Amino acid sequence: MFNFFCSQFLSYSVTYLVVLIQFQGWMTYSYKSFPFAYTVFVAITQIVLTVWNWEHLMSALNKLSQSATYETILLSSLVLVQVPSFLVGIYSWFFEVPSIVKCYNMSAAIEKRILDLFSTSSITTRMMNFWTALFGLDLVISMVFGSFIIYGSFLYTHSFAILFMFNFTRSHLASLHSCYVFTFSRDLARKLREIMIKNEEFQHHKLKICHNLWMEIWSVSQGHASSLAITLLVQIMSNLLFFITSSYGMIVLIKVGDIQQIIELIPYFFFAIFNVVLICESAQHAQDELGDTFLRTLMGMDKHSMSHESIEEVNNFMNTIAYTDKAKITLKNYINIGRPLLVTLLSTSVTYLVVLLQFHSSAIDVQMSSDNTTAP
């Protein structure tokens, strides 16, 4: 069964892994392409499997309204969330992927320009290969975790396991995808800054080239964030739901002393946190490299050895960074994606968690009062 899951996972990931690992060369988006045809096949397969396993989905929905273990409630919630996640996946192909492909081509063009304009520089692919291998390993781990979740549960059937694994891996892949593109933007910015530092003469035209390249890197980072906005928001909110539910369950179970169920909830807790942190922290690192780090580098330049035109270009460069609010990356120019968003989401989750615990304590008090009243 594990080998079967591996084959399904690898075939399903072809469409997305092409986008993940291909930064050199140019990509195209076409409704006549093999990836699109395969995606249509996957979508039809998922629709058929969803209809075929409709009773299992209803069973998961009924479990939420019954007295059940926290592990069962979490599993039911996780299963039900896969349906809107699948719909978002179809939306992503028609409305997000064209913009994503455009952003990847822009990234490849920026890298090529850096290599052509600064022949002494060489953008190493070692770190990108490392991240590719690391993310590939993480996908395998997520597949194993997904198999562990569904296998042996009250919902398990062969067809439903395929449906679940399709959506579960795709959901996690959205977080990995965002981390990958922001990491690539960060590395481009870091290499550009290193080139600018090594350029001891700081000629006006070279500073202007670096300025233009910086604007292009920030623009493509913003483009990636806007392209993935709907998908990332859905993933963030669904993972926060699991974070709150699993945290609430573990706190209540700690009071009860049920160690076994606590251990069963721990993977849900860490997996949900990992997905949200992966999105926000990678974007934050790209912002820091493009914003604060670049700004400090420009402020630390020795302007006494520079011409008037170079000094003016440095000032324009700094004004551009300040105008972009230190290279802030937003979702559709509405939500700032980064560490502040992570802190806000976690604080809001803690607030809801406290409210849930208060309701739980009140329910226990009411139950104890009722028992004392009815006691002879």
GROMACS .gro file of C-alpha atoms in nm:
model
  376
    1MET     CA    1   0.000   0.000   0.000
    2PHE     CA    2   0.287   0.237   0.075
    3ASN     CA    3   0.432   0.178  -0.273
    4PHE     CA    4   0.092   0.250  -0.423
    5PHE     CA    5   0.077   0.581  -0.237
    6CYS     CA    6   0.429   0.662  -0.361
    7SER     CA    7   0.335   0.604  -0.724
    8GLN     CA    8   0.018   0.812  -0.691
    9PHE     CA    9   0.207   1.090  -0.516
   10LEU     CA   10   0.488   1.102  -0.773
   11SER     CA   11   0.252   1.110  -1.069
   12TYR     CA   12   0.037   1.381  -0.910
   13SER     CA   13   0.338   1.596  -0.825
   14VAL     CA   14   0.478   1.609  -1.180
   15THR     CA   15   0.279   1.919  -1.270
   16TYR     CA   16   0.386   2.111  -0.961
   17LEU     CA   17   0.746   1.992  -0.927
   18VAL     CA   18   0.818   2.124  -1.276
   19VAL     CA   19   0.728   2.466  -1.143
   20LEU     CA   20   0.926   2.412  -0.824
   21ILE     CA   21   1.263   2.312  -0.966
   22GLN     CA   22   1.278   2.482  -1.308
   23PHE     CA   23   1.432   2.827  -1.277
   24GLN     CA   24   1.662   2.809  -1.581
   25GLY     CA   25   1.503   2.845  -1.924
   26TRP     CA   26   1.149   2.952  -2.000
   27MET     CA   27   0.814   2.801  -1.916
   28THR     CA   28   0.486   2.834  -2.100
   29TYR     CA   29   0.123   2.806  -1.993
   30SER     CA   30  -0.108   2.643  -2.243
   31TYR     CA   31  -0.444   2.471  -2.230
   32LYS     CA   32  -0.307   2.222  -2.485
   33SER     CA   33  -0.005   2.123  -2.275
   34PHE     CA   34   0.043   1.785  -2.110
   35PRO     CA   35   0.047   1.933  -1.755
   36PHE     CA   36  -0.293   2.092  -1.818
   37ALA     CA   37  -0.435   1.770  -1.962
   38TYR     CA   38  -0.302   1.578  -1.664
   39THR     CA   39  -0.447   1.833  -1.422
   40VAL     CA   40  -0.788   1.796  -1.589
   41PHE     CA   41  -0.756   1.420  -1.549
   42VAL     CA   42  -0.670   1.462  -1.180
   43ALA     CA   43  -0.965   1.698  -1.131
   44ILE     CA   44  -1.211   1.456  -1.294
   45THR     CA   45  -1.066   1.170  -1.088
   46GLN     CA   46  -1.111   1.367  -0.768
   47ILE     CA   47  -1.469   1.460  -0.853
   48VAL     CA   48  -1.554   1.095  -0.923
   49LEU     CA   49  -1.384   0.980  -0.601
   50THR     CA   50  -1.561   1.253  -0.403
   51VAL     CA   51  -1.902   1.140  -0.529
   52TRP     CA   52  -1.806   0.775  -0.477
   53ASN     CA   53  -1.704   0.841  -0.116
   54TRP     CA   54  -1.983   1.085  -0.033
   55GLU     CA   55  -2.105   0.864   0.252
   56HIS     CA   56  -1.759   0.879   0.411
   57LEU     CA   57  -1.764   1.259   0.394
   58MET     CA   58  -2.106   1.264   0.556
   59SER     CA   59  -1.976   1.023   0.821
   60ALA     CA   60  -1.691   1.265   0.893
   61LEU     CA   61  -1.943   1.550   0.917
   62ASN     CA   62  -2.161   1.354   1.160
   63LYS     CA   63  -1.860   1.282   1.380
   64LEU     CA   64  -1.823   1.656   1.443
   65SER     CA   65  -2.169   1.672   1.602
   66GLN     CA   66  -2.121   1.362   1.815
   67SER     CA   67  -1.932   1.294   2.134
   68ALA     CA   68  -1.601   1.163   2.002
   69THR     CA   69  -1.231   1.174   2.076
   70TYR     CA   70  -1.030   1.480   1.981
   71GLU     CA   71  -0.828   1.270   1.738
   72THR     CA   72  -1.149   1.169   1.558
   73ILE     CA   73  -1.273   1.528   1.547
   74LEU     CA   74  -0.942   1.648   1.405
   75LEU     CA   75  -0.945   1.375   1.142
   76SER     CA   76  -1.300   1.464   1.040
   77SER     CA   77  -1.211   1.834   1.016
   78LEU     CA   78  -0.901   1.754   0.813
   79VAL     CA   79  -1.101   1.539   0.572
   80LEU     CA   80  -1.375   1.798   0.523
   81VAL     CA   81  -1.124   2.077   0.457
   82GLN     CA   82  -0.986   1.879   0.163
   83VAL     CA   83  -1.301   1.956  -0.039
   84PRO     CA   84  -1.258   2.338  -0.049
   85SER     CA   85  -0.885   2.281  -0.085
   86PHE     CA   86  -0.951   2.077  -0.398
   87LEU     CA   87  -1.173   2.354  -0.539
   88VAL     CA   88  -0.901   2.610  -0.467
   89GLY     CA   89  -0.658   2.386  -0.655
   90ILE     CA   90  -0.875   2.403  -0.968
   91TYR     CA   91  -0.908   2.781  -0.927
   92SER     CA   92  -0.530   2.803  -0.892
   93TRP     CA   93  -0.465   2.638  -1.227
   94PHE     CA   94  -0.700   2.866  -1.422
   95PHE     CA   95  -0.626   3.196  -1.246
   96GLU     CA   96  -0.299   3.167  -1.051
   97VAL     CA   97  -0.071   2.944  -1.259
   98PRO     CA   98  -0.051   3.186  -1.559
   99SER     CA   99   0.079   3.459  -1.327
  100ILE     CA  100   0.310   3.213  -1.150
  101VAL     CA  101   0.465   3.106  -1.482
  102LYS     CA  102   0.514   3.472  -1.575
  103CYS     CA  103   0.691   3.537  -1.244
  104TYR     CA  104   0.919   3.236  -1.290
  105ASN     CA  105   1.018   3.358  -1.635
  106MET     CA  106   1.091   3.701  -1.488
  107SER     CA  107   1.309   3.538  -1.220
  108ALA     CA  108   1.503   3.349  -1.486
  109ALA     CA  109   1.546   3.671  -1.686
  110ILE     CA  110   1.677   3.858  -1.380
  111GLU     CA  111   1.927   3.584  -1.303
  112LYS     CA  112   2.044   3.582  -1.666
  113ARG     CA  113   2.088   3.960  -1.665
  114ILE     CA  114   2.298   3.946  -1.349
  115LEU     CA  115   2.521   3.682  -1.503
  116ASP     CA  116   2.551   3.876  -1.830
  117LEU     CA  117   2.615   4.218  -1.676
  118PHE     CA  118   2.852   4.101  -1.403
  119SER     CA  119   3.062   3.836  -1.571
  120THR     CA  120   3.283   3.795  -1.263
  121SER     CA  121   2.988   3.678  -1.057
  122SER     CA  122   2.850   3.328  -1.045
  123ILE     CA  123   2.519   3.248  -0.882
  124THR     CA  124   2.578   2.910  -0.728
  125THR     CA  125   2.300   2.653  -0.750
  126ARG     CA  126   2.428   2.458  -0.452
  127MET     CA  127   2.186   2.613  -0.205
  128MET     CA  128   1.893   2.585  -0.446
  129ASN     CA  129   1.976   2.219  -0.501
  130PHE     CA  130   1.991   2.178  -0.125
  131TRP     CA  131   1.648   2.339  -0.083
  132THR     CA  132   1.508   2.129  -0.367
  133ALA     CA  133   1.632   1.809  -0.203
  134LEU     CA  134   1.510   1.925   0.139
  135PHE     CA  135   1.164   2.008   0.010
  136GLY     CA  136   1.149   1.677  -0.176
  137LEU     CA  137   1.229   1.498   0.149
  138ASP     CA  138   0.967   1.704   0.328
  139LEU     CA  139   0.705   1.604   0.071
  140VAL     CA  140   0.787   1.238   0.127
  141ILE     CA  141   0.754   1.291   0.503
  142SER     CA  142   0.418   1.465   0.454
  143MET     CA  143   0.302   1.172   0.242
  144VAL     CA  144   0.401   0.927   0.515
  145PHE     CA  145   0.225   1.145   0.774
  146GLY     CA  146  -0.086   1.164   0.555
  147SER     CA  147  -0.086   0.786   0.515
  148PHE     CA  148  -0.052   0.751   0.893
  149ILE     CA  149  -0.350   0.981   0.946
  150ILE     CA  150  -0.592   0.802   0.715
  151TYR     CA  151  -0.473   0.442   0.746
  152GLY     CA  152  -0.671   0.239   0.998
  153SER     CA  153  -0.924   0.516   1.063
  154PHE     CA  154  -1.301   0.479   1.046
  155LEU     CA  155  -1.290   0.651   0.703
  156TYR     CA  156  -1.031   0.427   0.541
  157THR     CA  157  -1.099   0.274   0.201
  158HIS     CA  158  -0.864   0.244  -0.097
  159SER     CA  159  -1.050   0.500  -0.308
  160PHE     CA  160  -1.092   0.745  -0.021
  161ALA     CA  161  -0.722   0.715   0.069
  162ILE     CA  162  -0.630   0.819  -0.288
  163LEU     CA  163  -0.865   1.118  -0.269
  164PHE     CA  164  -0.728   1.221   0.070
  165MET     CA  165  -0.363   1.189  -0.034
  166PHE     CA  166  -0.420   1.392  -0.351
  167ASN     CA  167  -0.551   1.690  -0.155
  168PHE     CA  168  -0.332   1.649   0.151
  169THR     CA  169  -0.005   1.660  -0.046
  170ARG     CA  170  -0.130   1.941  -0.270
  171SER     CA  171  -0.219   2.152   0.032
  172HIS     CA  172   0.122   2.107   0.187
  173LEU     CA  173   0.287   2.166  -0.151
  174ALA     CA  174   0.137   2.517  -0.162
  175SER     CA  175   0.332   2.607   0.153
  176LEU     CA  176   0.651   2.456   0.011
  177HIS     CA  177   0.600   2.639  -0.316
  178SER     CA  178   0.573   2.979  -0.147
  179CYS     CA  179   0.882   2.907   0.062
  180TYR     CA  180   1.076   2.806  -0.249
  181VAL     CA  181   0.997   3.117  -0.454
  182PHE     CA  182   1.067   3.356  -0.165
  183THR     CA  183   1.393   3.176  -0.091
  184PHE     CA  184   1.497   3.217  -0.453
  185SER     CA  185   1.414   3.590  -0.442
  186ARG     CA  186   1.614   3.624  -0.121
  187ASP     CA  187   1.916   3.454  -0.279
  188LEU     CA  188   1.894   3.677  -0.588
  189ALA     CA  189   1.887   3.985  -0.366
  190ARG     CA  190   2.177   3.859  -0.157
  191LYS     CA  191   2.390   3.792  -0.465
  192LEU     CA  192   2.306   4.135  -0.608
  193ARG     CA  193   2.408   4.301  -0.282
  194GLU     CA  194   2.735   4.107  -0.271
  195ILE     CA  195   2.812   4.217  -0.627
  196MET     CA  196   2.740   4.578  -0.535
  197ILE     CA  197   2.971   4.557  -0.232
  198LYS     CA  198   3.256   4.405  -0.433
  199ASN     CA  199   3.230   4.684  -0.691
  200GLU     CA  200   3.484   4.918  -0.534
  201GLU     CA  201   3.451   5.200  -0.789
  202PHE     CA  202   3.073   5.240  -0.757
  203GLN     CA  203   3.032   5.392  -1.100
  204HIS     CA  204   2.706   5.569  -1.154
  205HIS     CA  205   2.582   5.342  -1.434
  206LYS     CA  206   2.657   5.023  -1.237
  207LEU     CA  207   2.470   5.154  -0.933
  208LYS     CA  208   2.179   5.237  -1.159
  209ILE     CA  209   2.182   4.883  -1.298
  210CYS     CA  210   2.179   4.739  -0.944
  211HIS     CA  211   1.894   4.976  -0.858
  212ASN     CA  212   1.687   4.855  -1.155
  213LEU     CA  213   1.763   4.490  -1.080
  214TRP     CA  214   1.657   4.542  -0.718
  215MET     CA  215   1.324   4.685  -0.833
  216GLU     CA  216   1.273   4.385  -1.061
  217ILE     CA  217   1.350   4.135  -0.782
  218TRP     CA  218   1.108   4.308  -0.545
  219SER     CA  219   0.845   4.325  -0.821
  220VAL     CA  220   0.870   3.954  -0.899
  221SER     CA  221   0.853   3.870  -0.526
  222GLN     CA  222   0.537   4.079  -0.497
  223GLY     CA  223   0.405   3.911  -0.811
  224HIS     CA  224   0.457   3.564  -0.663
  225ALA     CA  225   0.275   3.665  -0.344
  226SER     CA  226  -0.019   3.814  -0.534
  227SER     CA  227  -0.040   3.512  -0.765
  228LEU     CA  228  -0.061   3.272  -0.470
  229ALA     CA  229  -0.281   3.496  -0.252
  230ILE     CA  230  -0.603   3.291  -0.249
  231THR     CA  231  -0.425   2.957  -0.212
  232LEU     CA  232  -0.202   3.082   0.070
  233LEU     CA  233  -0.492   3.238   0.260
  234VAL     CA  234  -0.690   2.913   0.243
  235GLN     CA  235  -0.388   2.714   0.362
  236ILE     CA  236  -0.314   2.955   0.647
  237MET     CA  237  -0.671   2.955   0.776
  238SER     CA  238  -0.715   2.577   0.752
  239ASN     CA  239  -0.385   2.513   0.932
  240LEU     CA  240  -0.478   2.760   1.205
  241LEU     CA  241  -0.803   2.569   1.252
  242PHE     CA  242  -0.605   2.252   1.317
  243PHE     CA  243  -0.364   2.440   1.543
  244ILE     CA  244  -0.645   2.573   1.764
  245THR     CA  245  -0.830   2.241   1.775
  246SER     CA  246  -0.521   2.034   1.851
  247SER     CA  247  -0.398   2.282   2.114
  248TYR     CA  248  -0.738   2.282   2.283
  249GLY     CA  249  -0.751   1.904   2.278
  250MET     CA  250  -0.401   1.865   2.424
  251ILE     CA  251  -0.467   2.112   2.707
  252VAL     CA  252  -0.794   1.940   2.801
  253LEU     CA  253  -0.633   1.596   2.777
  254ILE     CA  254  -0.342   1.706   2.995
  255LYS     CA  255  -0.593   1.786   3.269
  256VAL     CA  256  -0.752   1.444   3.221
  257GLY     CA  257  -0.416   1.269   3.199
  258ASP     CA  258  -0.481   1.084   2.872
  259ILE     CA  259  -0.123   1.056   2.745
  260GLN     CA  260  -0.206   0.834   2.447
  261GLN     CA  261  -0.445   1.083   2.287
  262ILE     CA  262  -0.202   1.367   2.358
  263ILE     CA  263   0.066   1.184   2.159
  264GLU     CA  264  -0.183   1.130   1.875
  265LEU     CA  265  -0.257   1.505   1.860
  266ILE     CA  266   0.107   1.621   1.858
  267PRO     CA  267   0.164   1.557   1.481
  268TYR     CA  268  -0.142   1.768   1.394
  269PHE     CA  269  -0.012   2.052   1.611
  270PHE     CA  270   0.340   2.063   1.467
  271PHE     CA  271   0.230   2.006   1.107
  272ALA     CA  272  -0.013   2.299   1.123
  273ILE     CA  273   0.247   2.529   1.281
  274PHE     CA  274   0.512   2.420   1.032
  275ASN     CA  275   0.297   2.509   0.730
  276VAL     CA  276   0.213   2.858   0.857
  277VAL     CA  277   0.571   2.933   0.967
  278LEU     CA  278   0.701   2.809   0.632
  279ILE     CA  279   0.493   3.067   0.445
  280CYS     CA  280   0.547   3.366   0.674
  281GLU     CA  281   0.915   3.319   0.763
  282SER     CA  282   1.032   3.264   0.405
  283ALA     CA  283   0.856   3.585   0.298
  284GLN     CA  284   1.006   3.767   0.597
  285HIS     CA  285   1.359   3.659   0.505
  286ALA     CA  286   1.309   3.786   0.149
  287GLN     CA  287   1.180   4.118   0.282
  288ASP     CA  288   1.472   4.153   0.523
  289GLU     CA  289   1.729   4.086   0.250
  290LEU     CA  290   1.565   4.327   0.006
  291GLY     CA  291   1.480   4.589   0.266
  292ASP     CA  292   1.681   4.636   0.585
  293THR     CA  293   1.998   4.460   0.468
  294PHE     CA  294   2.014   4.652   0.140
  295LEU     CA  295   1.937   4.977   0.320
  296ARG     CA  296   2.215   4.925   0.573
  297THR     CA  297   2.458   4.842   0.292
  298LEU     CA  298   2.374   5.163   0.105
  299MET     CA  299   2.399   5.374   0.421
  300GLY     CA  300   2.740   5.224   0.498
  301MET     CA  301   2.896   5.317   0.164
  302ASP     CA  302   3.191   5.556   0.165
  303LYS     CA  303   3.041   5.852  -0.018
  304HIS     CA  304   3.364   6.054   0.002
  305SER     CA  305   3.518   5.835  -0.269
  306MET     CA  306   3.210   5.851  -0.494
  307SER     CA  307   3.114   6.098  -0.764
  308HIS     CA  308   2.818   6.333  -0.731
  309GLU     CA  309   2.612   6.121  -0.974
  310SER     CA  310   2.687   5.805  -0.774
  311ILE     CA  311   2.586   5.971  -0.448
  312GLU     CA  312   2.262   6.087  -0.607
  313GLU     CA  313   2.192   5.735  -0.735
  314VAL     CA  314   2.255   5.589  -0.388
  315ASN     CA  315   2.008   5.839  -0.241
  316ASN     CA  316   1.750   5.748  -0.507
  317PHE     CA  317   1.809   5.381  -0.429
  318MET     CA  318   1.747   5.440  -0.059
  319ASN     CA  319   1.434   5.644  -0.135
  320THR     CA  320   1.300   5.358  -0.348
  321ILE     CA  321   1.348   5.110  -0.062
  322ALA     CA  322   1.177   5.351   0.178
  323TYR     CA  323   0.891   5.406  -0.069
  324THR     CA  324   0.825   5.031  -0.085
  325ASP     CA  325   0.815   5.025   0.296
  326LYS     CA  326   1.144   4.833   0.302
  327ALA     CA  327   1.040   4.590   0.028
  328LYS     CA  328   0.720   4.482   0.199
  329ILE     CA  329   0.559   4.179   0.033
  330THR     CA  330   0.179   4.170   0.042
  331LEU     CA  331  -0.105   3.946  -0.072
  332LYS     CA  332  -0.297   4.143  -0.335
  333ASN     CA  333  -0.164   4.468  -0.179
  334TYR     CA  334  -0.387   4.400   0.121
  335ILE     CA  335  -0.222   4.167   0.373
  336ASN     CA  336   0.145   4.200   0.464
  337ILE     CA  337   0.288   3.848   0.458
  338GLY     CA  338   0.573   3.806   0.701
  339ARG     CA  339   0.655   3.773   1.068
  340PRO     CA  340   0.400   4.036   1.182
  341LEU     CA  341   0.125   3.832   1.015
  342LEU     CA  342   0.252   3.518   1.190
  343VAL     CA  343   0.248   3.694   1.527
  344THR     CA  344  -0.102   3.831   1.463
  345LEU     CA  345  -0.238   3.492   1.360
  346LEU     CA  346  -0.085   3.315   1.659
  347SER     CA  347  -0.209   3.578   1.903
  348THR     CA  348  -0.559   3.556   1.754
  349SER     CA  349  -0.545   3.178   1.778
  350VAL     CA  350  -0.442   3.199   2.142
  351THR     CA  351  -0.737   3.433   2.206
  352TYR     CA  352  -0.982   3.184   2.056
  353LEU     CA  353  -0.810   2.906   2.248
  354VAL     CA  354  -0.857   3.091   2.577
  355VAL     CA  355  -1.226   3.146   2.496
  356LEU     CA  356  -1.271   2.775   2.420
  357LEU     CA  357  -1.104   2.680   2.747
  358GLN     CA  358  -1.331   2.918   2.937
  359PHE     CA  359  -1.637   2.760   2.778
  360HIS     CA  360  -1.498   2.418   2.868
  361SER     CA  361  -1.449   2.522   3.232
  362SER     CA  362  -1.799   2.672   3.245
  363ALA     CA  363  -1.947   2.352   3.104
  364ILE     CA  364  -1.767   2.147   3.369
  365ASP     CA  365  -1.892   2.380   3.645
  366VAL     CA  366  -2.249   2.353   3.518
  367GLN     CA  367  -2.221   1.974   3.502
  368MET     CA  368  -2.083   1.954   3.857
  369SER     CA  369  -2.357   2.185   3.983
  370SER     CA  370  -2.621   1.971   3.812
  371ASP     CA  371  -2.476   1.654   3.964
  372ASN     CA  372  -2.475   1.807   4.312
  373THR     CA  373  -2.837   1.919   4.271
  374THR     CA  374  -2.962   1.578   4.161
  375ALA     CA  375  -2.760   1.388   4.421
  376PRO     CA  376  -2.975   1.236   4.704
   0.00000   0.00000   0.00000
